[in-house]
XYZ file of C-alpha atoms in Angstrom:
566
model
C 65.965 46.446 2.131
C 66.750 43.676 -0.217
C 64.005 41.455 1.360
C 61.312 43.843 0.543
C 62.401 44.347 -3.102
C 60.168 41.237 -4.506
C 57.055 42.492 -2.772
C 57.623 46.206 -3.934
C 58.237 44.790 -7.372
C 55.244 42.621 -7.382
C 52.920 45.240 -6.394
C 53.686 47.619 -9.325
C 53.751 44.819 -11.727
C 50.165 43.759 -10.711
C 48.934 47.387 -10.776
C 50.751 47.931 -14.057
C 49.075 44.830 -15.508
C 45.583 45.985 -14.153
C 46.000 49.467 -15.613
C 47.262 48.062 -19.011
C 43.868 46.607 -19.539
C 41.426 48.704 -21.825
C 37.831 49.388 -20.815
C 36.599 46.102 -22.461
C 38.904 43.787 -20.690
C 38.006 45.439 -17.247
C 34.529 45.001 -18.012
C 34.934 41.271 -18.904
C 37.029 40.670 -15.752
C 34.467 42.134 -13.425
C 31.764 40.066 -14.976
C 33.836 36.778 -14.734
C 34.723 37.470 -11.032
C 30.939 38.437 -10.242
C 29.693 35.178 -11.916
C 32.058 33.043 -9.921
C 31.098 34.533 -6.728
C 27.527 34.152 -7.642
C 28.047 30.470 -8.341
C 29.969 29.976 -5.155
C 27.038 31.596 -3.065
C 24.509 29.591 -4.796
C 26.458 26.405 -4.196
C 26.731 27.289 -0.497
C 23.156 28.101 -0.098
C 21.804 25.041 -1.930
C 24.087 22.712 0.186
C 23.051 24.171 3.441
C 19.334 23.760 2.600
C 17.805 20.687 4.454
C 15.948 17.800 3.216
C 12.266 17.837 3.945
C 10.081 15.069 4.914
C 6.187 14.646 5.435
C 5.338 15.685 8.869
C 1.334 14.993 8.561
C -0.628 14.217 5.465
C -4.562 14.049 4.671
C -5.166 16.567 7.135
C -8.211 18.919 7.329
C -8.307 22.423 6.839
C -8.925 23.161 10.490
C -6.186 20.931 11.552
C -3.860 22.210 8.772
C -4.323 25.711 9.816
C -3.778 24.766 13.397
C -0.521 23.093 12.597
C 0.809 25.858 10.414
C 0.072 28.561 12.996
C 1.808 26.449 15.553
C 5.047 25.900 13.416
C 5.105 29.669 12.582
C 5.197 30.234 16.393
C 7.871 27.704 16.876
C 10.241 29.083 14.107
C 10.279 25.988 12.072
C 10.290 26.163 8.320
C 7.839 24.103 6.499
C 6.402 23.974 2.898
C 3.469 22.150 1.162
C 3.299 19.239 -1.476
C 1.829 19.950 -4.702
C -1.913 19.917 -4.058
C -1.359 20.810 -0.360
C -1.915 17.223 0.618
C 0.897 17.142 3.148
C 3.038 19.438 5.235
C 6.895 19.098 4.927
C 9.438 20.314 7.630
C 13.170 19.685 7.612
C 14.452 16.038 8.417
C 16.221 16.449 11.204
C 13.294 18.115 12.963
C 10.410 15.759 12.097
C 10.261 13.749 15.295
C 10.899 16.591 17.542
C 8.149 18.754 15.984
C 5.863 15.668 16.061
C 6.228 15.262 19.895
C 5.832 18.900 20.520
C 2.456 18.879 18.555
C 1.217 16.030 20.247
C 1.502 17.723 23.670
C -0.594 20.388 22.267
C -3.088 18.011 21.107
C -2.422 18.570 17.216
C -3.501 17.188 15.108
C -7.119 16.868 16.656
C -8.729 15.329 13.513
C -12.044 15.774 12.036
C -13.701 13.364 14.610
C -14.249 14.661 18.103
C -14.402 12.293 21.164
C -14.602 12.570 24.643
C -12.496 16.031 24.798
C -16.003 17.626 24.225
C -16.490 16.887 27.996
C -13.345 18.877 28.923
C -14.840 22.229 27.680
C -18.011 21.927 29.453
C -19.331 25.234 30.473
C -21.132 26.057 33.711
C -24.895 25.955 33.874
C -25.057 23.093 30.799
C -28.624 21.394 31.104
C -29.137 17.865 31.444
C -30.041 17.428 27.757
C -26.950 19.086 26.535
C -24.729 17.201 28.778
C -26.373 13.835 27.520
C -26.050 15.136 23.920
C -22.144 15.846 24.503
C -21.661 12.380 25.768
C -23.645 10.931 22.740
C -21.267 13.040 20.369
C -18.374 11.861 22.280
C -19.058 8.456 22.375
C -19.715 8.457 18.501
C -16.397 10.007 17.954
C -14.557 7.569 19.838
C -16.304 4.752 17.943
C -15.449 6.546 14.827
C -11.834 6.568 15.876
C -11.609 3.131 16.555
C -13.267 1.835 13.546
C -10.940 4.116 11.396
C -7.998 2.292 12.983
C -8.825 -0.800 10.715
C -6.566 -0.925 7.638
C -9.440 -1.165 5.242
C -11.555 1.628 6.436
C -10.650 4.969 4.832
C -13.414 6.965 6.884
C -16.406 6.014 9.164
C -19.438 7.631 10.802
C -21.206 6.227 13.683
C -24.993 7.179 14.669
C -26.339 6.139 18.060
C -29.903 6.235 18.887
C -29.973 6.273 22.977
C -33.509 6.564 24.062
C -34.078 8.175 27.145
C -34.631 5.655 30.221
C -37.294 6.418 32.603
C -38.474 4.273 35.534
C -41.939 4.989 35.180
C -42.047 3.423 31.613
C -43.182 -0.101 31.658
C -41.403 -1.230 28.528
C -38.241 0.595 28.046
C -36.806 1.464 24.512
C -33.497 -0.227 23.626
C -30.541 1.671 22.063
C -29.675 1.084 18.377
C -26.674 1.954 16.134
C -25.886 2.754 12.388
C -22.452 2.718 11.130
C -21.563 4.017 7.624
C -18.258 2.787 6.219
C -16.295 4.150 3.399
C -13.204 1.631 2.300
C -10.159 2.326 0.500
C -10.140 1.434 -3.158
C -9.449 -2.300 -3.722
C -10.327 -3.422 -0.139
C -13.240 -5.110 1.268
C -14.445 -6.381 4.681
C -15.108 -10.105 5.022
C -17.920 -11.315 7.430
C -15.737 -11.718 10.586
C -14.385 -8.276 10.285
C -18.045 -6.966 9.965
C -19.041 -8.975 12.897
C -16.204 -7.563 14.809
C -17.425 -4.084 14.021
C -20.911 -5.079 14.928
C -19.551 -6.378 18.572
C -17.354 -3.502 19.063
C -20.376 -1.012 18.775
C -22.840 -3.314 20.773
C -20.186 -3.580 23.452
C -19.469 0.145 23.766
C -23.201 0.918 24.435
C -24.942 -0.278 27.399
C -27.924 -2.680 26.823
C -27.281 -2.484 22.892
C -28.181 -5.810 21.171
C -25.919 -6.804 18.307
C -28.997 -7.290 16.209
C -29.940 -3.674 16.545
C -26.525 -2.543 14.730
C -26.716 -2.011 11.185
C -23.602 -1.530 8.890
C -23.359 0.001 5.343
C -20.851 0.978 2.995
C -20.338 4.044 0.887
C -22.567 2.382 -1.928
C -25.803 1.893 0.570
C -25.128 -1.735 0.679
C -26.176 -3.369 3.861
C -23.105 -5.332 5.036
C -24.788 -6.818 8.406
C -27.912 -8.715 8.664
C -30.198 -7.591 11.534
C -32.460 -10.865 11.495
C -31.596 -14.004 12.884
C -32.493 -16.171 9.989
C -30.844 -13.772 7.320
C -27.727 -13.319 9.566
C -27.297 -16.938 10.333
C -27.924 -18.156 6.816
C -25.708 -15.939 5.433
C -22.898 -16.739 7.813
C -23.340 -20.371 7.001
C -23.421 -19.686 3.299
C -19.996 -17.746 3.773
C -18.475 -20.572 5.838
C -19.637 -23.214 3.244
C -18.081 -21.332 0.355
C -14.929 -21.068 2.454
C -14.922 -24.676 3.148
C -15.337 -25.614 -0.456
C -12.407 -23.632 -1.410
C -10.254 -24.868 1.339
C -11.140 -28.327 0.506
C -10.399 -27.889 -3.438
C -7.029 -26.091 -2.590
C -6.017 -28.795 -0.187
C -6.540 -31.475 -3.047
C -4.782 -29.287 -5.547
C -1.830 -29.017 -3.241
C -1.763 -32.754 -2.898
C -1.747 -33.374 -6.683
C 1.033 -30.824 -7.078
C 2.986 -32.224 -4.246
C 2.955 -35.942 -5.517
C 3.680 -34.950 -9.220
C 6.066 -32.163 -8.758
C 9.201 -34.182 -7.935
C 8.344 -36.374 -10.855
C 7.887 -33.912 -13.699
C 9.067 -30.711 -12.154
C 7.571 -27.941 -10.037
C 6.742 -25.781 -12.929
C 5.680 -28.489 -15.574
C 2.424 -29.458 -13.847
C -0.843 -27.734 -13.337
C -3.937 -29.055 -11.396
C -7.637 -28.014 -10.710
C -9.944 -29.910 -8.416
C -13.787 -29.002 -8.139
C -15.637 -30.604 -5.115
C -19.504 -31.125 -4.815
C -20.326 -30.949 -0.990
C -23.594 -31.593 0.252
C -24.497 -29.385 3.257
C -28.054 -30.530 3.865
C -28.891 -31.501 7.288
C -31.123 -34.396 7.991
C -32.739 -35.710 11.466
C -34.082 -39.367 11.448
C -35.652 -40.613 14.427
C -36.828 -44.444 14.591
C -38.729 -46.399 17.241
C -38.434 -50.254 17.320
C -40.604 -52.770 19.397
C -39.065 -56.067 19.750
C -41.043 -59.279 20.957
C -41.743 -59.751 24.553
C -39.343 -61.416 26.675
C -39.542 -64.099 29.301
C -40.640 -63.351 32.896
C -37.299 -63.497 34.470
C -35.765 -61.290 31.618
C -38.384 -58.720 31.608
C -38.432 -55.573 33.650
C -41.270 -54.993 35.922
C -42.623 -51.271 35.743
C -45.292 -51.436 38.607
C -47.037 -54.284 40.498
C -50.352 -54.182 42.809
C -51.584 -56.560 45.068
C -54.942 -56.417 46.766
C -56.022 -58.874 49.438
C -59.301 -59.061 51.224
C -60.814 -61.802 53.639
C -64.005 -63.001 55.954
C -64.522 -65.178 58.815
C -63.643 -68.841 58.439
C -67.067 -70.088 59.410
C -69.428 -68.199 57.033
C -67.352 -67.189 53.921
C -69.147 -64.309 52.165
C -70.033 -64.397 48.595
C -67.436 -62.590 46.225
C -67.422 -61.553 42.934
C -70.066 -59.797 40.537
C -73.718 -61.068 40.940
C -74.608 -63.019 38.190
C -74.143 -66.341 36.251
C -70.528 -64.969 35.161
C -69.248 -65.286 38.725
C -70.503 -68.690 39.563
C -68.055 -70.092 36.813
C -64.866 -71.312 37.683
C -61.921 -69.209 36.556
C -60.531 -70.076 33.071
C -56.749 -70.259 31.678
C -55.687 -66.820 30.376
C -55.861 -66.573 26.474
C -53.617 -63.198 26.201
C -51.270 -63.664 23.017
C -48.156 -63.854 25.242
C -44.638 -64.643 23.126
C -43.157 -66.706 25.922
C -44.100 -69.493 28.899
C -45.251 -67.031 31.532
C -47.324 -68.923 34.008
C -50.808 -67.933 34.827
C -50.231 -66.110 38.000
C -47.429 -63.739 36.339
C -49.647 -62.417 33.383
C -49.736 -58.697 33.172
C -52.995 -57.052 34.595
C -54.112 -60.711 35.869
C -56.901 -60.885 38.669
C -57.315 -63.763 40.830
C -60.143 -64.339 43.247
C -61.441 -67.125 45.629
C -61.248 -68.619 49.104
C -57.734 -69.467 50.230
C -57.889 -72.215 52.365
C -61.299 -71.885 52.739
C -61.014 -68.732 54.788
C -62.947 -66.538 52.406
C -59.862 -64.442 51.666
C -59.635 -62.800 48.369
C -56.327 -61.581 46.709
C -55.817 -59.413 43.469
C -52.314 -59.092 41.865
C -51.730 -56.617 38.790
C -48.292 -56.453 37.446
C -47.368 -54.215 34.461
C -44.012 -54.904 32.721
C -41.963 -52.472 30.351
C -42.431 -52.630 26.830
C -39.228 -52.951 24.884
C -38.487 -49.685 22.752
C -35.418 -48.340 20.806
C -35.045 -44.699 20.081
C -32.289 -43.771 17.128
C -31.693 -40.203 16.245
C -29.289 -39.761 13.217
C -28.039 -36.196 11.933
C -26.545 -36.586 8.420
C -24.630 -33.676 6.640
C -23.603 -31.691 9.728
C -21.898 -28.276 9.782
C -18.959 -29.281 7.518
C -21.149 -31.129 5.056
C -20.371 -34.411 3.034
C -18.414 -34.907 -0.289
C -20.665 -35.827 -3.014
C -18.289 -35.858 -6.007
C -14.825 -34.967 -6.717
C -13.485 -33.803 -10.205
C -9.752 -33.319 -10.937
C -8.174 -32.133 -14.137
C -4.277 -32.309 -14.271
C -1.994 -31.001 -17.145
C 1.497 -32.188 -17.425
C 4.082 -30.520 -19.733
C 6.205 -32.514 -22.301
C 9.452 -33.711 -20.855
C 12.959 -32.639 -21.896
C 14.776 -35.010 -24.296
C 16.885 -35.137 -27.459
C 16.122 -35.961 -31.015
C 18.365 -38.167 -33.161
C 20.886 -35.706 -33.919
C 21.258 -34.889 -30.237
C 19.607 -31.612 -30.080
C 17.272 -30.786 -27.275
C 13.681 -31.535 -27.944
C 10.654 -31.836 -25.765
C 8.776 -35.506 -25.955
C 5.468 -36.555 -24.753
C 4.954 -39.002 -22.155
C 4.123 -42.627 -22.717
C 0.823 -44.168 -22.288
C 2.181 -46.062 -19.226
C 3.776 -43.232 -17.617
C 0.229 -41.326 -18.204
C -1.459 -44.264 -16.653
C 0.942 -44.398 -13.608
C 0.327 -40.700 -13.201
C -3.413 -40.951 -13.261
C -3.250 -43.560 -10.813
C -1.079 -41.601 -8.392
C -3.679 -38.736 -8.711
C -6.511 -41.126 -7.823
C -4.834 -42.349 -4.878
C -4.114 -38.983 -3.728
C -7.588 -37.469 -3.776
C -9.326 -40.715 -2.478
C -10.904 -41.656 -5.789
C -14.357 -43.386 -5.137
C -16.046 -44.695 -8.276
C -19.435 -45.274 -6.527
C -19.282 -41.679 -5.601
C -19.087 -40.727 -9.330
C -15.543 -39.200 -8.920
C -13.557 -38.432 -12.184
C -9.879 -37.688 -13.004
C -8.473 -36.365 -16.007
C -4.913 -36.188 -17.004
C -3.531 -34.597 -19.983
C 0.020 -34.337 -21.545
C 0.490 -31.328 -23.701
C 3.359 -28.906 -24.132
C 3.417 -25.716 -22.332
C 3.346 -22.324 -24.106
C 6.370 -20.451 -23.092
C 5.361 -16.786 -22.537
C 8.463 -15.564 -20.997
C 9.742 -12.393 -22.697
C 13.468 -12.473 -23.411
C 15.256 -10.229 -21.062
C 16.493 -7.056 -22.936
C 19.963 -5.628 -21.588
C 19.371 -2.115 -21.020
C 22.436 -0.156 -22.010
C 24.326 1.674 -19.386
C 22.979 5.174 -19.735
C 19.414 3.759 -19.407
C 19.723 1.763 -16.361
C 18.200 3.098 -13.096
C 21.249 3.188 -11.137
C 23.122 5.273 -13.704
C 20.402 7.595 -13.836
C 20.221 8.014 -10.215
C 24.044 8.312 -9.961
C 23.902 10.973 -12.695
C 21.380 12.902 -10.798
C 23.336 12.992 -7.697
C 26.436 14.177 -9.426
C 24.683 16.648 -11.959
C 24.717 19.602 -9.470
C 28.368 19.441 -8.450
C 29.601 18.693 -11.845
C 27.519 21.476 -13.323
C 28.888 23.881 -10.919
C 32.699 23.105 -11.719
C 32.049 23.156 -15.561
C 30.395 26.566 -15.231
C 33.304 27.841 -13.075
C 35.971 26.607 -15.548
C 33.853 28.225 -18.496
C 33.722 31.644 -16.505
C 37.468 31.229 -15.848
C 38.524 30.373 -19.170
C 36.311 32.507 -21.104
C 36.213 35.747 -19.146
C 38.829 36.034 -16.508
C 41.837 34.481 -18.275
C 41.631 36.442 -21.569
C 41.235 39.731 -19.454
C 44.265 38.896 -17.280
C 46.244 38.137 -20.245
C 49.089 40.573 -20.826
C 48.913 42.982 -23.718
C 50.997 42.005 -26.598
C 54.537 44.030 -27.034
C 54.375 46.174 -30.211
C 57.901 45.525 -32.106
C 59.734 48.819 -32.688
C 60.516 49.630 -36.123
C 64.189 50.084 -36.991
C 65.301 53.932 -37.354
C 66.101 54.488 -41.043
C 69.264 56.483 -41.511
C 68.894 59.930 -43.223
C 70.396 60.059 -46.643
C 73.504 62.479 -46.971
C 71.429 64.645 -49.538
C 67.749 65.334 -49.438
C 67.410 63.399 -46.102
C 66.679 66.550 -44.125
C 63.747 67.240 -46.380
C 62.263 63.873 -45.839
C 62.623 64.181 -42.290
C 60.664 67.291 -42.138
C 58.145 66.039 -44.456
C 57.461 63.132 -41.977
C 55.411 64.910 -39.502
C 53.160 61.913 -38.593
C 55.719 59.336 -37.247
C 53.978 55.841 -36.301
C 54.472 55.250 -32.394
C 53.931 52.084 -30.340
C 50.730 51.417 -28.639
C 48.861 54.363 -30.558
C 46.617 54.169 -33.352
C 47.825 54.295 -36.798
C 48.079 57.708 -38.504
C 45.673 58.834 -41.151
C 47.285 58.330 -44.379
C 47.225 61.365 -47.051
C 45.975 59.123 -49.684
C 42.840 58.457 -47.953
C 42.116 62.262 -47.468
C 40.915 64.747 -50.256
C 43.825 66.614 -51.778
C 44.198 70.301 -50.600
C 46.087 73.056 -52.367
C 49.023 72.774 -49.812
C 49.016 69.091 -50.482
C 49.327 69.552 -53.945
C 52.344 71.814 -53.520
C 53.987 69.518 -51.249
C 53.581 66.551 -53.564
C 55.390 68.870 -56.413
C 58.181 69.679 -53.803
C 58.661 65.955 -53.074
C 58.812 64.916 -56.947
C 61.313 67.953 -57.337
C 63.354 66.757 -54.475
C 63.427 63.035 -56.067
C 64.174 64.256 -59.513
C 66.531 67.253 -58.854
C 67.962 66.882 -55.414
C 70.888 69.173 -55.845
C 68.720 72.077 -56.988
C 66.543 71.694 -53.622
C 69.681 71.303 -51.555
C 70.943 74.750 -52.877
C 67.523 76.289 -52.218
C 67.669 74.867 -48.585
C 71.286 76.155 -48.052
C 70.313 79.471 -49.362
C 67.230 79.624 -46.846
C 69.698 78.693 -44.004
C 72.310 81.379 -44.821
C 69.506 83.963 -45.189
C 70.595 84.632 -48.604
C 66.813 84.685 -49.818
């Protein structure tokens, strides 16, 4: 029984303290408890709310609606970013949802490819089937082109003529590609050529010359003609070659002067004039005739004819010319060639009196040299180099020992100029020029300003992360100290006033007159002075005055009332 005494005693005390609260204190206590419970519930709910990440962005309205409907069926919470540009889902479910949507073929994208053939209906005509194939091929090419990092969107148009075996001349297919690039990006010639060959390789019998590539401003990026395309390609290669050549010479100058004056104390620029003209020269030379043993025989012909030994027949052309003896050849030959070996020689007569005629024709090769020279091939020849070099002042000290930048001496400038000339392969006959200047550099570096601790990004991020927990704790303390604690505070005990002893004479009258004594924990009585005087009050005041002035007379009057004499 003694063990239960503390619990029994604590319960009445708790009830007594709660019952001792007035209405205002009870309302304050209830409001504090309600605010604490609300703050606790809000903290639990906000802590349990998951973080959201982007599931898909830049979706079309059709794909966005299909994905949202599928997320609702999967009971996956989602929300949109400002402007509806992306769909957000909880972080821990992003990859799971993406895989599940991929199995359903979402998002399909605004471009439709060969999946058109999957929904082919019964009774499709040949024209519709060919049209669906063309649409599917255009969609697949569009997807492939949009996979490039610089291409934001693309459209492909194919012109596929109907092939017929009865036509003598078949029409060739053609294609057009419209590109929309991301801001600040561009396509070089190699990338454009890659798009052209991608389209040409995907369509049967499509010539790359029949592919046109345009940008969103209507500018033709590809050249359809051979000459235009070749010239533009050569021009691009020439510009790139010149830039690479200038960068190479500039890098050489920086590498040779950097260790001497410092990497940040030298600047250089090189300009190259390159001749890309192509010349072709053909020359044919004829040297003097050589000796017979050194000459090359091209052809030789020998004709022999003869008759009987007794009666030789006359030969030759009838007339006086044929009756003359043969003369020595007078052809202008540079060399001691014997008469029988002369080119195109003819001999005739009787050999041994036998009446035999012999003709010999020999043709020799004419000495000839053919030389073909190509100057200024694909890379071009350097016509002139111009180099400009600027060197910063070198650090030093003045007469007082203070740091001061000093200029280079003329000998140092001349040495550096010679180094630059040797580096770029200076050629005075070619007209090359090198200019080296020594001047102080302007220091544009801004002094680093130390941000105060409360302005540093790390501090701001840390404050944001702790803002919610600290705010909740401060709010709970405010409620506890401002509402709950004052309401639970025990009421102040009212000090009991000491009881005054009644006087021997006249005390009974004072006790009877004190009809409104003060009681603890009760409101103070209304004093008679605060009320308007009534006749009874006036008579009572007169009696008090009489009792104070002549207490013996008042006592005798009361004694007579008690004894019943009056």
